[in-house]
Amino acid sequence: MKILHISSAKTFGGGERHLVDLCRELVNRGHEVHVVLRPTCEWSEKLDFLPPDRILHSSIRNAFGVFGSKRIARYVNDRGIAIVHAHAARDYIPASLVCRMAKNVKFVLTRHVLFAMKPFNRIALRNVARVIAVSPPVAQNLRDIFPVDKIVTIPNGIKVPDLDAETARKRREAFRFFHGIPFDVPLIGTVGELKPLKGQHDFILAAAEIAKTNRDARFVIVGRDNSLGGEFRRELKRLAKVFELGDRILFLDWIDDLSEVLGALDLYVSPSHSESFGLAILEAMLYGVPVVATETAGAKELVDDGETGLLVPVGEAAKLASTVARLLADGPTRLRFGAAGRKVAAEKFSLEKMVDATIALYENCSGSDR
């Protein structure tokens, strides 16, 4: 099958990682994959497994203009593409235009976020063949815009890592040695783009409380600030300094391979105020790291409270701190959560299951296996 993916994202994040993983696995399974990116895309090298002539760069402002859509439609026709799949919200309407202009092509979109879509999309996107929701809460929101029979829930998936005790030990020690973190102190971490919605402010407030009773605890915040000027990162660092945590909180930019940092953690925390799915939570679970997460829609789909991790109210840093402190003091429960979380994540949210479901959707809506 020939599939064209469209993404106008400039920077790399969870949604873009999802796209790259999907494209790579589709290629591994013998499908012909093409991708449209903006000329200023900062992550095109992550698609280096594609031949250069299968990546089309097209100018994007807020969305493709009509001329850009015509150009992509010609590309689709010339190559006999069967599916056009849009991943970013601003690309939905341009992709819809492409499919109206091209011949014998079906339009698929993925909705990664919980934010409500504008009512005009009922008409603008009525030619969509299938709408992929990454979680049941996202699917429920989409019912305001699309017919129920067009909505399919396909959770994000990640390749299940091989974990053996020796590799895990080396990974833990390598990360801690490189960053000057003692091997025997508790390390608590969080991963996500640096922005208020992701709750890093609450993470630092919780860290300040934890540090009062656990003087050895260290913390790591992984994420890039994509805002103009990086003001939010500076705000977080100022807050850490106010609480005299400057030498106990490690700030790292986005890391493509999270295996070392996750392998070094004793506990993963998701302090987010909103998550449609929670890809970083899932990856932590797959690495056997016990999780404490706020009660976002995405976290509740992944974490079984009291079985695979613990859930706390959104925005309550004091409750987050006390829950983390309680779990840090309970080694057997951490081990149980880590093992149970990895088992559930591997069984329900593997990359293979996600790709299987996506291919089945393509074939179903196209009526063709080309």
Short mmCIF file of C-alpha atoms in Angstrom, two decimals:
data_model
loop_
_atom_site.label_atom_id
_atom_site.label_comp_id
_atom_site.label_asym_id
_atom_site.label_seq_id
_atom_site.Cartn_x
_atom_site.Cartn_y
_atom_site.Cartn_z
CA MET A 1 0.00 0.00 0.00
CA LYS A 2 1.16 3.55 -0.73
CA ILE A 3 0.61 6.01 2.12
CA LEU A 4 1.38 9.73 2.37
CA HIS A 5 1.75 11.20 5.85
CA ILE A 6 1.47 14.96 6.39
CA SER A 7 2.96 16.84 9.33
CA SER A 8 3.63 20.57 9.54
CA ALA A 9 5.25 20.31 12.99
CA LYS A 10 8.47 22.29 13.18
CA THR A 11 9.83 20.73 16.38
CA PHE A 12 9.93 17.13 17.53
CA GLY A 13 7.64 15.86 20.27
CA GLY A 14 5.44 12.93 21.17
CA GLY A 15 3.16 13.24 18.15
CA GLU A 16 6.11 13.38 15.79
CA ARG A 17 7.72 10.38 17.44
CA HIS A 18 4.45 8.50 16.91
CA LEU A 19 4.57 9.39 13.20
CA VAL A 20 8.22 8.33 12.81
CA ASP A 21 7.64 5.01 14.59
CA LEU A 22 4.57 4.31 12.46
CA CYS A 23 6.36 5.17 9.21
CA ARG A 24 9.38 3.02 10.06
CA GLU A 25 7.25 0.00 10.90
CA LEU A 26 5.12 0.44 7.77
CA VAL A 27 8.31 0.43 5.69
CA ASN A 28 9.55 -2.66 7.53
CA ARG A 29 6.34 -4.40 6.56
CA GLY A 30 6.77 -3.63 2.88
CA HIS A 31 4.54 -0.57 2.44
CA GLU A 32 5.58 2.44 0.39
CA VAL A 33 5.66 5.48 2.68
CA HIS A 34 5.84 9.14 1.66
CA VAL A 35 5.92 12.16 3.98
CA VAL A 36 5.17 15.87 3.52
CA LEU A 37 7.09 18.20 5.86
CA ARG A 38 7.52 21.95 6.12
CA PRO A 39 10.85 23.30 4.77
CA THR A 40 11.84 24.52 8.25
CA CYS A 41 11.20 21.12 9.87
CA GLU A 42 13.87 20.43 12.51
CA TRP A 43 13.45 16.65 12.67
CA SER A 44 13.50 15.44 9.06
CA GLU A 45 16.69 13.43 9.73
CA LYS A 46 14.62 11.10 11.88
CA LEU A 47 13.05 9.86 8.63
CA ASP A 48 16.43 8.88 7.19
CA PHE A 49 15.11 5.37 6.52
CA LEU A 50 13.03 6.85 3.67
CA PRO A 51 14.53 7.51 0.22
CA PRO A 52 14.97 11.28 -0.30
CA ASP A 53 12.48 11.29 -3.17
CA ARG A 54 9.73 10.15 -0.81
CA ILE A 55 9.96 13.27 1.35
CA LEU A 56 8.23 16.35 -0.04
CA HIS A 57 8.88 19.72 1.56
CA SER A 58 6.02 22.16 1.15
CA SER A 59 5.68 25.67 2.54
CA ILE A 60 3.32 25.88 5.50
CA ARG A 61 2.02 28.93 7.26
CA ASN A 62 -0.95 28.19 9.47
CA ALA A 63 -1.85 25.50 6.95
CA PHE A 64 -1.08 24.63 3.35
CA GLY A 65 -2.39 27.20 0.88
CA VAL A 66 -4.47 26.10 -2.08
CA PHE A 67 -1.39 26.10 -4.30
CA GLY A 68 0.44 23.88 -1.83
CA SER A 69 -2.51 21.49 -1.74
CA LYS A 70 -2.53 21.35 -5.55
CA ARG A 71 1.15 20.50 -5.55
CA ILE A 72 0.63 17.70 -3.05
CA ALA A 73 -2.40 16.42 -5.00
CA ARG A 74 -0.21 16.14 -8.11
CA TYR A 75 2.37 14.26 -6.05
CA VAL A 76 -0.36 11.89 -4.85
CA ASN A 77 -1.65 11.27 -8.39
CA ASP A 78 1.79 10.80 -9.92
CA ARG A 79 2.70 8.13 -7.39
CA GLY A 80 -0.64 6.36 -7.12
CA ILE A 81 -0.95 6.99 -3.39
CA ALA A 82 -3.96 5.31 -1.77
CA ILE A 83 -4.04 6.97 1.68
CA VAL A 84 -3.33 10.53 2.83
CA HIS A 85 -2.90 10.61 6.61
CA ALA A 86 -2.75 13.94 8.51
CA HIS A 87 -1.41 14.10 12.06
CA ALA A 88 -1.45 17.76 13.19
CA ALA A 89 -4.71 19.67 13.63
CA ARG A 90 -3.63 22.52 11.35
CA ASP A 91 -3.04 19.99 8.56
CA TYR A 92 -6.52 18.46 8.53
CA ILE A 93 -8.15 20.94 6.16
CA PRO A 94 -5.19 21.08 3.73
CA ALA A 95 -5.14 17.27 3.66
CA SER A 96 -8.88 17.29 3.01
CA LEU A 97 -8.28 19.62 0.05
CA VAL A 98 -5.56 17.33 -1.28
CA CYS A 99 -7.94 14.38 -1.22
CA ARG A 100 -10.67 16.37 -2.98
CA MET A 101 -8.24 17.31 -5.75
CA ALA A 102 -6.54 13.92 -6.12
CA LYS A 103 -7.95 10.73 -7.61
CA ASN A 104 -8.82 7.48 -5.85
CA VAL A 105 -7.33 8.46 -2.51
CA LYS A 106 -8.76 8.19 1.00
CA PHE A 107 -8.31 10.73 3.77
CA VAL A 108 -7.37 9.63 7.31
CA LEU A 109 -6.56 11.84 10.27
CA THR A 110 -5.27 11.18 13.78
CA ARG A 111 -6.44 13.25 16.73
CA HIS A 112 -3.77 13.35 19.46
CA VAL A 113 -5.31 15.90 21.83
CA LEU A 114 -8.44 16.36 23.93
CA PHE A 115 -9.18 19.93 22.90
CA ALA A 116 -12.56 20.32 21.21
CA MET A 117 -12.57 20.84 17.46
CA LYS A 118 -14.34 23.80 15.85
CA PRO A 119 -17.89 23.08 14.62
CA PHE A 120 -17.04 24.12 11.04
CA ASN A 121 -14.95 20.95 10.75
CA ARG A 122 -18.18 18.96 10.43
CA ILE A 123 -18.44 20.35 6.91
CA ALA A 124 -14.80 21.06 6.10
CA LEU A 125 -13.70 17.50 6.91
CA ARG A 126 -16.75 15.55 5.81
CA ASN A 127 -14.70 13.71 3.16
CA VAL A 128 -12.59 12.01 5.86
CA ALA A 129 -12.77 8.22 5.59
CA ARG A 130 -11.58 7.37 9.11
CA VAL A 131 -10.66 9.37 12.21
CA ILE A 132 -8.15 7.79 14.60
CA ALA A 133 -8.49 8.70 18.28
CA VAL A 134 -5.50 7.84 20.47
CA SER A 135 -7.70 7.14 23.50
CA PRO A 136 -11.39 6.61 24.36
CA PRO A 137 -11.76 10.13 25.85
CA VAL A 138 -10.47 11.61 22.58
CA ALA A 139 -12.92 9.40 20.65
CA GLN A 140 -15.79 10.65 22.80
CA ASN A 141 -14.91 14.28 22.04
CA LEU A 142 -14.75 13.54 18.31
CA ARG A 143 -18.39 12.43 18.28
CA ASP A 144 -19.36 16.10 18.29
CA ILE A 145 -17.79 16.48 14.83
CA PHE A 146 -17.72 13.10 13.05
CA PRO A 147 -20.15 10.21 12.57
CA VAL A 148 -19.52 7.45 15.10
CA ASP A 149 -18.87 4.88 12.36
CA LYS A 150 -15.87 6.90 11.13
CA ILE A 151 -14.13 7.07 14.53
CA VAL A 152 -11.68 4.32 15.48
CA THR A 153 -9.69 4.21 18.72
CA ILE A 154 -6.09 3.10 18.20
CA PRO A 155 -3.90 3.76 21.25
CA ASN A 156 -0.33 4.86 20.68
CA GLY A 157 2.20 2.08 20.86
CA ILE A 158 5.91 1.78 21.61
CA LYS A 159 8.36 -0.97 20.76
CA VAL A 160 8.70 -3.17 23.81
CA PRO A 161 12.34 -2.97 25.01
CA ASP A 162 14.34 -6.02 26.01
CA LEU A 163 15.17 -5.76 29.70
CA ASP A 164 17.69 -7.97 31.42
CA ALA A 165 19.14 -7.30 34.85
CA GLU A 166 22.71 -6.67 33.67
CA THR A 167 21.71 -4.25 30.90
CA ALA A 168 19.40 -2.42 33.28
CA ARG A 169 22.19 -2.06 35.85
CA LYS A 170 24.65 -0.72 33.28
CA ARG A 171 22.08 1.73 31.91
CA ARG A 172 21.30 3.01 35.40
CA GLU A 173 24.93 3.43 36.34
CA ALA A 174 25.95 5.03 33.03
CA PHE A 175 23.35 7.79 33.29
CA ARG A 176 24.05 8.50 36.93
CA PHE A 177 27.83 8.46 36.46
CA PHE A 178 27.66 10.84 33.50
CA HIS A 179 25.50 13.35 35.41
CA GLY A 180 27.24 13.00 38.77
CA ILE A 181 24.30 11.38 40.56
CA PRO A 182 25.23 8.83 43.26
CA PHE A 183 24.18 5.29 42.43
CA ASP A 184 22.35 4.79 45.74
CA VAL A 185 20.14 7.91 46.00
CA PRO A 186 16.47 8.07 44.95
CA LEU A 187 15.99 9.61 41.51
CA ILE A 188 12.57 10.92 40.45
CA GLY A 189 11.96 12.15 36.92
CA THR A 190 9.45 13.56 34.47
CA VAL A 191 9.48 13.91 30.67
CA GLY A 192 7.55 16.31 28.45
CA GLU A 193 7.68 19.57 26.54
CA LEU A 194 8.32 22.42 28.94
CA LYS A 195 5.04 24.31 29.18
CA PRO A 196 2.53 25.07 31.94
CA LEU A 197 0.08 22.41 30.74
CA LYS A 198 2.66 19.68 31.44
CA GLY A 199 2.86 20.58 35.12
CA GLN A 200 6.62 20.93 35.64
CA HIS A 201 5.86 23.83 38.01
CA ASP A 202 3.96 21.40 40.26
CA PHE A 203 6.79 18.88 39.95
CA ILE A 204 9.25 21.39 41.39
CA LEU A 205 6.86 22.36 44.19
CA ALA A 206 6.48 18.65 45.01
CA ALA A 207 10.26 18.18 44.84
CA ALA A 208 10.70 20.94 47.40
CA GLU A 209 8.38 19.10 49.82
CA ILE A 210 10.03 15.73 49.19
CA ALA A 211 13.48 17.22 49.77
CA LYS A 212 12.49 18.30 53.28
CA THR A 213 12.28 14.71 54.49
CA ASN A 214 14.43 12.91 51.93
CA ARG A 215 17.67 14.84 51.81
CA ASP A 216 19.30 12.45 49.34
CA ALA A 217 16.56 12.57 46.67
CA ARG A 218 17.48 13.91 43.25
CA PHE A 219 15.21 14.98 40.42
CA VAL A 220 15.40 15.19 36.62
CA ILE A 221 13.21 17.16 34.22
CA VAL A 222 13.52 16.19 30.55
CA GLY A 223 11.97 18.43 27.93
CA ARG A 224 12.52 21.24 25.48
CA ASP A 225 11.00 24.68 25.83
CA ASN A 226 9.70 25.48 22.33
CA SER A 227 8.33 28.88 23.30
CA LEU A 228 9.92 32.02 21.94
CA GLY A 229 12.96 32.80 24.08
CA GLY A 230 12.60 29.78 26.36
CA GLU A 231 11.08 31.85 29.16
CA PHE A 232 9.31 28.93 30.85
CA ARG A 233 12.56 26.99 31.33
CA ARG A 234 14.11 30.04 32.98
CA GLU A 235 11.05 30.37 35.22
CA LEU A 236 11.38 26.74 36.31
CA LYS A 237 15.06 27.16 37.05
CA ARG A 238 14.35 30.30 39.07
CA LEU A 239 11.75 28.38 41.07
CA ALA A 240 14.22 25.57 41.73
CA LYS A 241 16.74 28.13 42.94
CA VAL A 242 14.21 29.74 45.27
CA PHE A 243 13.69 26.35 46.95
CA GLU A 244 17.46 25.74 47.03
CA LEU A 245 17.11 22.78 44.68
CA GLY A 246 19.47 24.07 42.01
CA ASP A 247 22.03 21.30 42.57
CA ARG A 248 19.40 18.58 43.02
CA ILE A 249 17.31 19.08 39.89
CA LEU A 250 18.86 18.13 36.55
CA PHE A 251 17.36 19.85 33.49
CA LEU A 252 17.85 18.06 30.16
CA ASP A 253 16.63 18.93 26.68
CA TRP A 254 14.52 16.46 24.74
CA ILE A 255 16.21 13.05 24.47
CA ASP A 256 15.27 10.81 21.54
CA ASP A 257 16.38 7.66 23.33
CA LEU A 258 14.94 7.75 26.83
CA SER A 259 16.25 4.31 27.78
CA GLU A 260 19.14 5.58 29.92
CA VAL A 261 17.22 8.22 31.83
CA LEU A 262 14.24 5.92 32.43
CA GLY A 263 16.56 3.10 33.39
CA ALA A 264 18.17 5.36 36.00
CA LEU A 265 14.90 6.38 37.67
CA ASP A 266 13.41 4.96 40.85
CA LEU A 267 10.09 6.66 40.14
CA TYR A 268 8.46 8.37 37.16
CA VAL A 269 6.09 11.29 37.77
CA SER A 270 3.57 12.74 35.33
CA PRO A 271 2.37 16.06 36.81
CA SER A 272 0.47 17.07 33.65
CA HIS A 273 -2.74 19.09 33.76
CA SER A 274 -4.01 17.43 30.56
CA GLU A 275 -2.99 14.31 28.68
CA SER A 276 -4.94 12.71 25.84
CA PHE A 277 -2.80 9.58 26.05
CA GLY A 278 0.52 9.91 27.90
CA LEU A 279 3.26 8.49 25.71
CA ALA A 280 6.00 9.19 28.26
CA ILE A 281 4.00 7.40 30.97
CA LEU A 282 3.70 4.39 28.69
CA GLU A 283 7.44 4.35 27.99
CA ALA A 284 8.23 4.53 31.70
CA MET A 285 5.91 1.58 32.31
CA LEU A 286 7.58 -0.42 29.53
CA TYR A 287 10.93 0.12 31.26
CA GLY A 288 9.48 -1.17 34.51
CA VAL A 289 9.53 2.21 36.27
CA PRO A 290 6.75 2.71 38.85
CA VAL A 291 4.53 5.67 38.03
CA VAL A 292 2.78 8.42 39.97
CA ALA A 293 0.54 10.46 37.67
CA THR A 294 -2.11 13.13 37.88
CA GLU A 295 -5.64 12.04 37.05
CA THR A 296 -5.68 13.16 33.43
CA ALA A 297 -7.78 11.29 30.89
CA GLY A 298 -4.69 9.80 29.30
CA ALA A 299 -3.10 8.70 32.56
CA LYS A 300 -6.29 6.98 33.68
CA GLU A 301 -6.26 4.93 30.46
CA LEU A 302 -2.75 3.67 31.26
CA VAL A 303 -2.37 3.54 35.04
CA ASP A 304 -4.55 1.24 37.14
CA ASP A 305 -4.52 3.09 40.46
CA GLY A 306 -3.10 0.86 43.18
CA GLU A 307 -2.18 -1.92 40.73
CA THR A 308 0.31 -0.50 38.23
CA GLY A 309 0.91 2.91 39.82
CA LEU A 310 -0.76 5.69 41.77
CA LEU A 311 -2.99 8.56 40.63
CA VAL A 312 -3.33 11.95 42.33
CA PRO A 313 -5.57 14.98 41.67
CA VAL A 314 -4.44 17.42 38.98
CA GLY A 315 -2.69 20.53 40.25
CA GLU A 316 -2.25 19.41 43.87
CA ALA A 317 1.51 19.56 44.39
CA ALA A 318 1.27 18.71 48.10
CA LYS A 319 -0.68 15.52 47.37
CA LEU A 320 1.78 14.67 44.60
CA ALA A 321 4.67 15.12 47.04
CA SER A 322 3.18 12.98 49.80
CA THR A 323 2.30 10.20 47.34
CA VAL A 324 5.81 10.16 45.85
CA ALA A 325 7.37 10.18 49.33
CA ARG A 326 5.17 7.29 50.44
CA LEU A 327 6.11 5.22 47.39
CA LEU A 328 9.82 6.02 47.75
CA ALA A 329 9.67 4.54 51.25
CA ASP A 330 8.00 1.35 50.02
CA GLY A 331 10.46 -0.61 47.90
CA PRO A 332 8.34 -3.78 47.52
CA THR A 333 5.36 -1.81 46.21
CA ARG A 334 7.58 0.04 43.73
CA LEU A 335 8.85 -3.28 42.42
CA ARG A 336 5.31 -4.64 42.17
CA PHE A 337 4.05 -1.56 40.32
CA GLY A 338 7.03 -1.64 37.96
CA ALA A 339 6.55 -5.29 37.02
CA ALA A 340 2.77 -5.02 36.70
CA GLY A 341 2.99 -1.83 34.67
CA ARG A 342 5.48 -3.32 32.23
CA LYS A 343 3.29 -6.39 31.74
CA VAL A 344 0.15 -4.37 31.03
CA ALA A 345 1.96 -1.90 28.76
CA ALA A 346 3.60 -4.66 26.72
CA GLU A 347 0.36 -6.58 26.29
CA LYS A 348 -1.94 -3.66 25.45
CA PHE A 349 0.20 -0.88 23.99
CA SER A 350 2.94 -2.38 21.85
CA LEU A 351 4.04 -0.76 18.60
CA GLU A 352 3.13 -3.95 16.76
CA LYS A 353 -0.49 -3.79 17.94
CA MET A 354 -0.78 -0.13 16.96
CA VAL A 355 0.61 -0.74 13.48
CA ASP A 356 -1.55 -3.85 12.97
CA ALA A 357 -4.64 -1.81 13.78
CA THR A 358 -3.57 1.11 11.58
CA ILE A 359 -2.92 -1.10 8.56
CA ALA A 360 -6.28 -2.79 9.05
CA LEU A 361 -7.91 0.65 9.10
CA TYR A 362 -6.13 1.69 5.90
CA GLU A 363 -7.23 -1.44 4.11
CA ASN A 364 -10.76 -1.17 5.38
CA CYS A 365 -11.29 2.44 4.30
CA SER A 366 -9.49 2.10 0.95
CA GLY A 367 -11.02 -1.20 -0.04
CA SER A 368 -7.67 -2.07 -1.56
CA ASP A 369 -4.41 -3.71 -0.53
CA ARG A 370 -2.29 -1.86 -3.03
#
